[in-house]
Coordinates of C-alpha atoms in Angstrom, one line a residue:
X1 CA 0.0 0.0 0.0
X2 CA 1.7 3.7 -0.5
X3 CA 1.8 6.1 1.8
X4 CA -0.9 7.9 0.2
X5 CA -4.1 7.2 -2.1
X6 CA -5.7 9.6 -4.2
X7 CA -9.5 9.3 -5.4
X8 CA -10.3 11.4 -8.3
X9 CA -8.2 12.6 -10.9
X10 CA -9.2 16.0 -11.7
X11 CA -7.0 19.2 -11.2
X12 CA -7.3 19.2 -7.4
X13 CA -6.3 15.3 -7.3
X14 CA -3.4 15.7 -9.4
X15 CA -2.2 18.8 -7.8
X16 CA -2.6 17.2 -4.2
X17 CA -0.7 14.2 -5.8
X18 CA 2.3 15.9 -7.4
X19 CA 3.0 18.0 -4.2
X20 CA 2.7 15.0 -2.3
X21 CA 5.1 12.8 -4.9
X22 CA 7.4 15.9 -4.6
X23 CA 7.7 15.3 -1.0
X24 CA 8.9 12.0 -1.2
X25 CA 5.6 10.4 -0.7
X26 CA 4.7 6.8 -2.8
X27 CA 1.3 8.1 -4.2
X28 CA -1.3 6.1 -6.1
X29 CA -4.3 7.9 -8.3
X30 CA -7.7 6.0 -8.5
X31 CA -10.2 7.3 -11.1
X32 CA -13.2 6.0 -12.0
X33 CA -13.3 6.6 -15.7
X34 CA -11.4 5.3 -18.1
X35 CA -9.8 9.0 -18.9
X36 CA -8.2 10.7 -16.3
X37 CA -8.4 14.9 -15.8
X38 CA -12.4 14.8 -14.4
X39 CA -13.4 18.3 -15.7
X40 CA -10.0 19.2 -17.8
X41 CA -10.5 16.2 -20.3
X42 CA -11.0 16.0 -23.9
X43 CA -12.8 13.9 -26.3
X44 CA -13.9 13.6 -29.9
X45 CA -17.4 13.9 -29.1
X46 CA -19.0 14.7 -32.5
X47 CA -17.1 13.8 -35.4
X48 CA -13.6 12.4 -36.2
X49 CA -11.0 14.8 -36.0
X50 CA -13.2 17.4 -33.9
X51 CA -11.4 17.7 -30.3
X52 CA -14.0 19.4 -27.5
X53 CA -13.4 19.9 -23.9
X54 CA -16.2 17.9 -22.2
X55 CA -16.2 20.4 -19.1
X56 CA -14.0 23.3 -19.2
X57 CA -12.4 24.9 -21.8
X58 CA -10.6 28.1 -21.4
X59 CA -8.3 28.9 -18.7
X60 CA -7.8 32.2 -16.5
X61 CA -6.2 30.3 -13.9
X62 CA -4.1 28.2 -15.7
X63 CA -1.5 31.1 -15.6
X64 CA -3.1 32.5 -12.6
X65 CA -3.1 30.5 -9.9
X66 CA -0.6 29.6 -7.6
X67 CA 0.0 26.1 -7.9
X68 CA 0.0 26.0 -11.5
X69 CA 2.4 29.2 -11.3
X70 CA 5.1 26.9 -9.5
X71 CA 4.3 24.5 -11.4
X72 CA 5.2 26.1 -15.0
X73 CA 2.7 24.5 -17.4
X74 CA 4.5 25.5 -20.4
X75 CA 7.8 24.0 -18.7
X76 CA 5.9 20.5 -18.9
X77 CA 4.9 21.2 -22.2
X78 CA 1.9 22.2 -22.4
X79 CA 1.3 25.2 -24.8
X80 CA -1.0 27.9 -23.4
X81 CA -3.0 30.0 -26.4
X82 CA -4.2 33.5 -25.5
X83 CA -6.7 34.7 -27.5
X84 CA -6.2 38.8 -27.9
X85 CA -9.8 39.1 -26.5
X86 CA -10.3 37.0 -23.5
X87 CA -14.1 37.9 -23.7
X88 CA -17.1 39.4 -25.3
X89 CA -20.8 40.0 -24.8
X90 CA -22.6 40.7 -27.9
X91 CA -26.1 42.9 -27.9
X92 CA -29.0 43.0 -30.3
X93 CA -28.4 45.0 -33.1
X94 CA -25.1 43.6 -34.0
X95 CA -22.7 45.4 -31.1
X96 CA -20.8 44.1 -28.3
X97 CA -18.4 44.6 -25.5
X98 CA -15.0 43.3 -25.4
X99 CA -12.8 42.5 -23.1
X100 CA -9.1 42.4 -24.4
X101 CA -6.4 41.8 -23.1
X102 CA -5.3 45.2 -23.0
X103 CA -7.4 47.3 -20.6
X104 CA -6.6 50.6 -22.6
X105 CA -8.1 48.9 -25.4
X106 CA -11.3 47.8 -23.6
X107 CA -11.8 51.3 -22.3
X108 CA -11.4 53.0 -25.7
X109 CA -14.6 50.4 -26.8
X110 CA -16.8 51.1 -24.3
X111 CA -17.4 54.8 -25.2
X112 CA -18.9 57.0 -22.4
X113 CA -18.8 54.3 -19.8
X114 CA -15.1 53.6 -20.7
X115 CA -13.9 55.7 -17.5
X116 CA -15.9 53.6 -15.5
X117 CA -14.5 50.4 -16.5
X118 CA -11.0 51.7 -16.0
X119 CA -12.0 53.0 -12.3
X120 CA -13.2 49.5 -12.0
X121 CA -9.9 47.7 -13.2
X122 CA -7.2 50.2 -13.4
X123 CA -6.5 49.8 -9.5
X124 CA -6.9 46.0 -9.6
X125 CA -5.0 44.5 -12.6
X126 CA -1.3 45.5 -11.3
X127 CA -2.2 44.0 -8.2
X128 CA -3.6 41.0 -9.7
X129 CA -1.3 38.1 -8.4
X130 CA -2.7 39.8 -5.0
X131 CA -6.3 39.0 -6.0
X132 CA -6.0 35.7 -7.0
X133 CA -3.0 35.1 -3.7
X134 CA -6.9 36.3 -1.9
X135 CA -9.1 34.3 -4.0
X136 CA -7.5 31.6 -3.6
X137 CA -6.8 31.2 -0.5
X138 CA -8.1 29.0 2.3
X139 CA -10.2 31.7 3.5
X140 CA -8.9 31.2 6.7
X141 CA -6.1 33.3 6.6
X142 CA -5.6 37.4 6.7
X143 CA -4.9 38.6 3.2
X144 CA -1.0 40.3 2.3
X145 CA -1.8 42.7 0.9
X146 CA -4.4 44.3 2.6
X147 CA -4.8 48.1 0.7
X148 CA -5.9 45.9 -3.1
X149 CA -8.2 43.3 -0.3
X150 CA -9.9 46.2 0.4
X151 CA -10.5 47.7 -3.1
X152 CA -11.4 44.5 -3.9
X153 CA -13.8 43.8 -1.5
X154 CA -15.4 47.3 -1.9
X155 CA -15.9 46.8 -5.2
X156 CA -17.2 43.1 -5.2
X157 CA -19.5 44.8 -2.1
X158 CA -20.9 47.6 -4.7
X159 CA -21.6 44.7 -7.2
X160 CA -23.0 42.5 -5.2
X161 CA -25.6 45.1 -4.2
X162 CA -28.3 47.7 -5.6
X163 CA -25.2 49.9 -6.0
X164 CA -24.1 47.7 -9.0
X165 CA -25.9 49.9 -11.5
X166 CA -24.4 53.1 -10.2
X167 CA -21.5 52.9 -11.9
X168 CA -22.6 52.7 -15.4
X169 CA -24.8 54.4 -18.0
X170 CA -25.3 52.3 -20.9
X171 CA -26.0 48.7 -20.8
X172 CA -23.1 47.2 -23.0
X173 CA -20.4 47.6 -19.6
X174 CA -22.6 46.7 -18.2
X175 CA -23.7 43.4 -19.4
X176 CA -19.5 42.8 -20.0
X177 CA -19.4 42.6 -16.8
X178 CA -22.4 40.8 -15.5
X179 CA -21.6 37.8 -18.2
X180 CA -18.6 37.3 -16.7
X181 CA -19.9 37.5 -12.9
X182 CA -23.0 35.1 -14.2
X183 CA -19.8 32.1 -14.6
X184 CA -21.2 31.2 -10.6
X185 CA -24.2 30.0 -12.0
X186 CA -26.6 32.1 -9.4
X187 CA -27.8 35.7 -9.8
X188 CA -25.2 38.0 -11.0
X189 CA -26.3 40.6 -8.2
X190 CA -24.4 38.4 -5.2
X191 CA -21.5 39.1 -3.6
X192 CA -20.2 35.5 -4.7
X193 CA -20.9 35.6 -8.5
X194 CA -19.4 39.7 -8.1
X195 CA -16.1 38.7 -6.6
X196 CA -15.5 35.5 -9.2
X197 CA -16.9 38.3 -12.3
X198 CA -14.4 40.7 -10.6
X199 CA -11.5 38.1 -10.2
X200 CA -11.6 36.7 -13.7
X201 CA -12.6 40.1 -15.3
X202 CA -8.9 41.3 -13.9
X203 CA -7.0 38.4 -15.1
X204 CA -8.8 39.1 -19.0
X205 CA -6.4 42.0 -18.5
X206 CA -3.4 40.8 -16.9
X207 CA -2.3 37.6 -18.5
X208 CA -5.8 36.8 -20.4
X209 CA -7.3 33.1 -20.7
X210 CA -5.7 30.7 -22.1
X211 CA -6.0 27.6 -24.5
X212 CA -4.4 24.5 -24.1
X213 CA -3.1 23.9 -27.7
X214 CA -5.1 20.2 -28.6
X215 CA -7.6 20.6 -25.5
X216 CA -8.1 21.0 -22.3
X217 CA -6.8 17.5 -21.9
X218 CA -3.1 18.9 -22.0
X219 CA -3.0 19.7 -18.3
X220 CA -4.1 16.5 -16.2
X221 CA -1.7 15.4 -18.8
X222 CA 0.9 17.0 -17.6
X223 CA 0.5 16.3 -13.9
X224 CA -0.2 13.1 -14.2
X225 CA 3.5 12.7 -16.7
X226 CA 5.2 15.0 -13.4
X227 CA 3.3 12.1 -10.8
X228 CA 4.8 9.3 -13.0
X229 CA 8.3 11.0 -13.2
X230 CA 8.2 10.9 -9.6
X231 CA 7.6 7.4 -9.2
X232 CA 3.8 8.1 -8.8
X233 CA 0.9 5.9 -10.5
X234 CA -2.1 6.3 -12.0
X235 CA -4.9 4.0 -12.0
X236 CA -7.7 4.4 -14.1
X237 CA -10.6 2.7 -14.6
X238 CA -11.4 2.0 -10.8
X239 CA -14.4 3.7 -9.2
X240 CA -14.0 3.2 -5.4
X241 CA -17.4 1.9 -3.5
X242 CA -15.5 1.7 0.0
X243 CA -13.0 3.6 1.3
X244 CA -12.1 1.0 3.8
X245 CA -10.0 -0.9 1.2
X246 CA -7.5 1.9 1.7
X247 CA -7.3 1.4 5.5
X248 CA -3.7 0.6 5.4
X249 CA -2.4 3.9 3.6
X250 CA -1.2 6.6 6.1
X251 CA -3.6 9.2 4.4
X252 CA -6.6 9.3 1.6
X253 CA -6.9 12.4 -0.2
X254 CA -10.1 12.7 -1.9
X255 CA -11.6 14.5 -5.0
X256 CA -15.0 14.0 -4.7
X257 CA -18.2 15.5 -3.7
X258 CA -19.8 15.8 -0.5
X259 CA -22.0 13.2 -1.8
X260 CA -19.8 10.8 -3.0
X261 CA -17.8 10.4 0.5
X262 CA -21.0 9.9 1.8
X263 CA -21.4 7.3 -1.0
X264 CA -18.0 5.4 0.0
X265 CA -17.9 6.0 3.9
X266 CA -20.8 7.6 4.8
X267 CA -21.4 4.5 7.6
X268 CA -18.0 5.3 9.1
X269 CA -19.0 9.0 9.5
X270 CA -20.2 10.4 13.0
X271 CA -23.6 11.7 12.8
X272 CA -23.1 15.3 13.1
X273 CA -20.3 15.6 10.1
X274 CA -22.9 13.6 7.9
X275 CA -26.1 16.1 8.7
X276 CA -23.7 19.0 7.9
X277 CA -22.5 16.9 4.7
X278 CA -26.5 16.3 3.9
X279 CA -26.8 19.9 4.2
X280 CA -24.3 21.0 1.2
X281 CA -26.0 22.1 -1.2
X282 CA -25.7 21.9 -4.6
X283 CA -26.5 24.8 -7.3
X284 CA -28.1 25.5 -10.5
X285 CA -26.8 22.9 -13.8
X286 CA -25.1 23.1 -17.3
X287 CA -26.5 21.4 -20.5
X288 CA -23.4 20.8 -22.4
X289 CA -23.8 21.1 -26.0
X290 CA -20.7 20.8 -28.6
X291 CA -21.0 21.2 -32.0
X292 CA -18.7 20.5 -35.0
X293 CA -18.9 23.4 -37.6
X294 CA -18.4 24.0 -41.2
X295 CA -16.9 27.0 -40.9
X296 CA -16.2 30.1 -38.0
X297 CA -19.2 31.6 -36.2
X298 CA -20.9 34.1 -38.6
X299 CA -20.7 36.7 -35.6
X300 CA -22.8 39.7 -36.4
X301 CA -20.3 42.3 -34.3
X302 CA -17.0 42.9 -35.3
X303 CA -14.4 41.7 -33.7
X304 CA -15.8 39.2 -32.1
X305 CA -13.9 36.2 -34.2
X306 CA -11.1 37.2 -32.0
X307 CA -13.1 36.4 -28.6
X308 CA -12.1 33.0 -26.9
X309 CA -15.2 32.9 -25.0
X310 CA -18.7 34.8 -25.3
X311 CA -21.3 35.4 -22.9
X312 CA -24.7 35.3 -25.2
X313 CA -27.8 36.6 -22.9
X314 CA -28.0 40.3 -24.1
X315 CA -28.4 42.6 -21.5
X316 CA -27.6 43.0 -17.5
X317 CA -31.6 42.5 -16.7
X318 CA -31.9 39.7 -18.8
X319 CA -29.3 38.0 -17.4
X320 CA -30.6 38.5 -14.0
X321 CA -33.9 37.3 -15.3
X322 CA -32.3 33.9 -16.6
X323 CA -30.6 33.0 -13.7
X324 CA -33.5 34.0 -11.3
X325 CA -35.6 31.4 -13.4
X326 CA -32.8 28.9 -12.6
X327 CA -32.4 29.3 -8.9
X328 CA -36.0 28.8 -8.4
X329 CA -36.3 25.3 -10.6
X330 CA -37.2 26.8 -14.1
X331 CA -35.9 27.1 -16.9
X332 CA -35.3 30.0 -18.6
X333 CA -36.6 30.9 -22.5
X334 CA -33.4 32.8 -23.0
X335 CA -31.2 31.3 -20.9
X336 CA -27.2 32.4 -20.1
X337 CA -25.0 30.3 -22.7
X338 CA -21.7 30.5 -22.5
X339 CA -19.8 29.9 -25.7
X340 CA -15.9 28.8 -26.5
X341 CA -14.5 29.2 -30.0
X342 CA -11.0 27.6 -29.3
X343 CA -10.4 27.7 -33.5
X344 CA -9.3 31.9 -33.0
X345 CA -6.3 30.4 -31.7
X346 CA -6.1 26.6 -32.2
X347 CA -6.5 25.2 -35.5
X348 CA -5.7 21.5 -34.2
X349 CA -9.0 21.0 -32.6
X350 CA -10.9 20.6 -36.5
X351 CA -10.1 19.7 -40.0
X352 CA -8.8 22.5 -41.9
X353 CA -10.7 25.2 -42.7
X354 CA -13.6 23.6 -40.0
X355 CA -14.3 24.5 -36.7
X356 CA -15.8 23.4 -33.3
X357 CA -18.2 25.2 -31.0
X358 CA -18.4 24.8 -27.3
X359 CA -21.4 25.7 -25.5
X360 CA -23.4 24.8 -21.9
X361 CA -26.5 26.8 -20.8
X362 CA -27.8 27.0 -17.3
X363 CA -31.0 24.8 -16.1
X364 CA -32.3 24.0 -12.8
X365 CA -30.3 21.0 -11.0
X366 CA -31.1 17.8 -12.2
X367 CA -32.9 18.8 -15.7
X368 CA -33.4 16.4 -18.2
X369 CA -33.9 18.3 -20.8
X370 CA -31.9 19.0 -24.2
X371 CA -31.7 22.7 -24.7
X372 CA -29.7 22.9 -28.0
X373 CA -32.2 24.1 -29.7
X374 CA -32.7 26.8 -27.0
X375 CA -28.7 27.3 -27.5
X376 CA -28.7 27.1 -31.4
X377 CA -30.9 30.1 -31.0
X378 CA -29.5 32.0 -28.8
X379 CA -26.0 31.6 -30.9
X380 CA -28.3 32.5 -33.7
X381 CA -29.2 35.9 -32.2
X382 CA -25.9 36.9 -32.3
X383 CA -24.9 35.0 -35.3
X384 CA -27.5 34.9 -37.9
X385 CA -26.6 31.7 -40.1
X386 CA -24.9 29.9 -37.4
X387 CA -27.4 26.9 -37.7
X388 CA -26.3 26.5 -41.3
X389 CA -23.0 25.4 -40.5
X390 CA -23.7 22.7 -37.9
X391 CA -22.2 19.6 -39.0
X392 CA -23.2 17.6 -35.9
X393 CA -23.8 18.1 -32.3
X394 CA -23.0 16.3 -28.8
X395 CA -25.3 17.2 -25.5
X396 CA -24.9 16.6 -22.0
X397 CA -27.9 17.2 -20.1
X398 CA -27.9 18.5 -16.9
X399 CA -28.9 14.7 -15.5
X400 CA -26.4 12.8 -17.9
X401 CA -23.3 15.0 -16.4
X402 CA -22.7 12.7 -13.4
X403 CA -22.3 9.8 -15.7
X404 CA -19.0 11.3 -17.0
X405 CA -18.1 13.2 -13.6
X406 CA -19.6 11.9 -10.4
X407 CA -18.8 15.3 -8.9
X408 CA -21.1 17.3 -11.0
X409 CA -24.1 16.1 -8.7
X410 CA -27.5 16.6 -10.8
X411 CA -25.2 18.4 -13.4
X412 CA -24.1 21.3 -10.8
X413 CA -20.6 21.6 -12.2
X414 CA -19.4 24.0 -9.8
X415 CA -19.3 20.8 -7.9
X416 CA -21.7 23.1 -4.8
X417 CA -23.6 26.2 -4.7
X418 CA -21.6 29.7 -4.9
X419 CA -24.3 30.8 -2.3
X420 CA -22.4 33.2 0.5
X421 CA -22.5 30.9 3.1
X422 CA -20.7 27.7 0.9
X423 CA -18.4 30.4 -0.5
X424 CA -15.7 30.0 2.4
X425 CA -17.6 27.0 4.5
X426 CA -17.0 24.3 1.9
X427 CA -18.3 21.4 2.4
X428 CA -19.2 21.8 6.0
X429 CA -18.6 25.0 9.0
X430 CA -15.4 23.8 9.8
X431 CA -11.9 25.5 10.5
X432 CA -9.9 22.9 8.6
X433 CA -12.5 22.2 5.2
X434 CA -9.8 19.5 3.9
X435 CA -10.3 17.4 6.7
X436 CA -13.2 15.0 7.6
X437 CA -13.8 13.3 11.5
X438 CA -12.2 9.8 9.4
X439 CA -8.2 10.1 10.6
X440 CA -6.2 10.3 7.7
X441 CA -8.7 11.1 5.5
X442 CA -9.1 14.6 3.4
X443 CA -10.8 16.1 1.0
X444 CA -9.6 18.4 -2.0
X445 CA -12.2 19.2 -4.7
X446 CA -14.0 21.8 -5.8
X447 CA -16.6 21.4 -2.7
X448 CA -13.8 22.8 -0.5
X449 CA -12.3 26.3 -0.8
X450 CA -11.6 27.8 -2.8
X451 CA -14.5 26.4 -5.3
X452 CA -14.5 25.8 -8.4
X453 CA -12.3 26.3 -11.6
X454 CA -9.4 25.1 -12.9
X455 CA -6.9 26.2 -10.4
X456 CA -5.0 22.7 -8.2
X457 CA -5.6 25.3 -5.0
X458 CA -8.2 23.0 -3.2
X459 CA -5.5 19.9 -4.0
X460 CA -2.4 22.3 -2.4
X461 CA -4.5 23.4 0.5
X462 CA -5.2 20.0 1.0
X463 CA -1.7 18.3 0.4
X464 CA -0.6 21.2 3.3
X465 CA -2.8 19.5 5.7
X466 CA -1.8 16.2 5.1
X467 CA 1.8 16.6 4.8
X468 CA 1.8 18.6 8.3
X469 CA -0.8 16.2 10.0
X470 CA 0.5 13.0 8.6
X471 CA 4.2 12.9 7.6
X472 CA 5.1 15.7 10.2
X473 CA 6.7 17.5 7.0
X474 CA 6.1 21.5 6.9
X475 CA 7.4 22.7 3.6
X476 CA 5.3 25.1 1.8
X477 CA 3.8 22.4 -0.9
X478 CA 4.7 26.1 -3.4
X479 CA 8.4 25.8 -2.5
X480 CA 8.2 21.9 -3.0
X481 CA 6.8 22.3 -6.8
X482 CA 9.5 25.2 -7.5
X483 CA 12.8 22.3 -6.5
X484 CA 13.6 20.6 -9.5

């Protein structure tokens, strides 16, 4: 048996396992599937030769985050693609926002309320590595640099408020921002979904998001080639059904959903940890639809073939509309879609001169519906002719998402609510999140802080725990990825 057992191979898994493996540790990786990278995989899901991200597909942590800052994608070879707009929100009547990657740019775009985005940004994006270094974080620790914690925090306050409108005057900034603070999957006008809009919107400006050249798939990848190097092993294929079959390891590090350690150990729980576990809740759903295309979107307002991803739900009310429909079990006629065009910078995920299309809409937890007609319009909106160049299409509903990722319960692939509460008490009010009442055994996905996204932070909180509480071994888990 090694010293310690990993369940679940998705970003958090990995990361928790190559710190660990970079201590010295023997590590083993369980996954149930037969692909590893949970929500960072890729598959040829339409046609032959078309490569789509099954969950997520571009990147602002991937050069963002801390972990995967020590640990230097590019230096394991994975090539990041930055689009020169990281996003865009197109309007009726064939306009848009954009948000490049230069904010001077973005400013000079949004006409009158240009100022206004620039009072927004301009005193967050040099401090960025601050933002995320807060973001990120346990959020059980005092922030470094307090003076950008607090213009942060002001500013996610005033958007998480009535105040959010006071700011602008037309509805294009607007709606840029609200499409990016609508990525939390509850209504844009929270201080949860205004701190992630906030957060993200400042890295579309600092570094940008990214691409993995040939898919998502690139990163587990990676870590799982860095685990291997280290005399690490993968195992895939294995869905666990009892976690007392890994008695024997020294510690357990799991990547799964409040639900599934109830699943695998929930008889071994004490009763009070397993009311608080049956009291995480999980948030509104995704239906996943891909599609392979003849040719690029036939966007209506310029520019926007130079967008990585798109926010399509028009203006700042009717987002708030959609997602209001969602958190209270309906679904919406015009619902939030968010779209990924990964051919603007990477031409190996079609045939030449064809294209692929990613898409998910927002639906109440646990919908069975398939909404890609709903989606096809709504791309249509903003893209009249888009329909004529579907080749073919792939959907996920909401209720089919759990049979590719058991952590995306009912389809909720933030993998828990972003309510305010579950937004630092992950899964359960506890001071130490990573750890359950089992000795030994931890948790690390996206149910634990920080949340969700591609970011290995939940893994490296965890691995801290575990290398401290187990092996006696107090290394920062950063300074371990950064020795050769």
């Amino acid at each position: 048996m090694p010293d310690v057992v990993v369940v679940g191979s998705g970003p958090n898994g990995l990361a928790a396992a190559v710190i660990l493996a970079k201590a010295g540790l023997s590590v083993e990786v369980y996954e149930a599937e037969y692909a590893a990278g949970g929500g960072s995989r890729t598959a040829e899901l339409t046609l032959p030769g078309y490569r789509h991200d099954v969950c997520a597909g571009a990147h602002p942590m991937a050069l963002a985050s801390p972990f995967f800052r020590a640990f230097d994608l590019a230096a394991h070879g994975v090539e990041l693609l930055t689009p020169e707009a990281s996003y865009a929100h197109p309007m009726d009547g064939g306009t848009a926002g954009i948000a490049w990657r230069d904010l001077d740019r973005t400013v000079d775009g949004l006409g009158r309320d240009g100022a206004a985005w620039r009072s927004l940004f301009g005193p967050l994006v040099p401090h960025w590595e601050s933002i995320v270094d807060l973001a990120m974080s346990d959020m059980r620790r005092p922030p470094k640099d307090l003076l950008t914690a607090v213009r942060f925090g002001l500013r996610t306050l005033e958007q998480g408020s009535p105040l959010w409108n006071t700011r602008f005057r037309d509805d294009t900034a607007a709606a840029l921002l609200t499409g990016v603070a609508t990525h939390a999957i509850i209504p844009p006008r929270a201080v949860p979904a205004a701190g992630a809009g906030l957060m993200l919107g400042t890295l579309a400006h600092a570094g940008g998001w990214v691409i993995p050249r040939g898919g998502s798939q690139a990163i587990p990848d990676a870590m799982i080639a860095e685990l291997e190097r280290l005399g690490g092993r993968m195992r895939t294929g294995h869905r666990i059904d009892a976690l007392g079959q890994f008695d024997d390891a020294r510690a357990v590090v799991l990547d799964l959903a409040p639900a599934e350690l109830l699943r695998i150990a929930g008889h071994r729980l004490p009763d009070r940890y397993i009311k608080r576990l049956r009291r995480f809740r999980y948030g509104g759903a995704a239906c996943k639809v891909d599609f392979a295309l003849a040719g690029p979107v036939p966007w209506q307002a310029a520019d926007l073939d130079r967008a990585g991803t798109l926010h399509l739900v028009g203006t700042r009310d009717e987002a708030m509309a959609a997602e209001r429909a969602v958190a209270a079990g309906q679904h919406a006629e015009r619902p939030y879609v968010l779209t990924i065009q990964p051919g603007v910078v990477d031409s190996t995920r079609a045939p030449a001169g064809k294209h692929t299309l990613y898409t998910y809409a927002h639906v109440p937890n646990g919908s069975t519906r398939d909404i890609s007609e709903t989606i096809i319009g709504q791309v249509e909106r903003f893209a009249p002719g888009f329909r004529d160049l579907i080749l073919a299409k792939h959907v996920y509903t909401a209720a089919e998402m759990p049979a590719h990722n058991a952590n995306y319960i009912g389809g909720d692939i933030s993998a828990g609510a972003m309510t305010l509460r579950q937004w630092a008490f992950r899964p359960a009010p506890r001071w130490n999140p990573y750890a359950t009442p089992l000795p030994g055994v931890y948790l690390c996905s996206a149910s634990t802080p920080p949340g969700p996204g591609v970011h290995g932070m939940s893994g490296l909180h965890a691995a801290r725990h575990v290398l401290r509480q187990r092996f006696g071994i107090t290394t920062d888990p950063l300074a371990l990825l950064r020795n050769p």
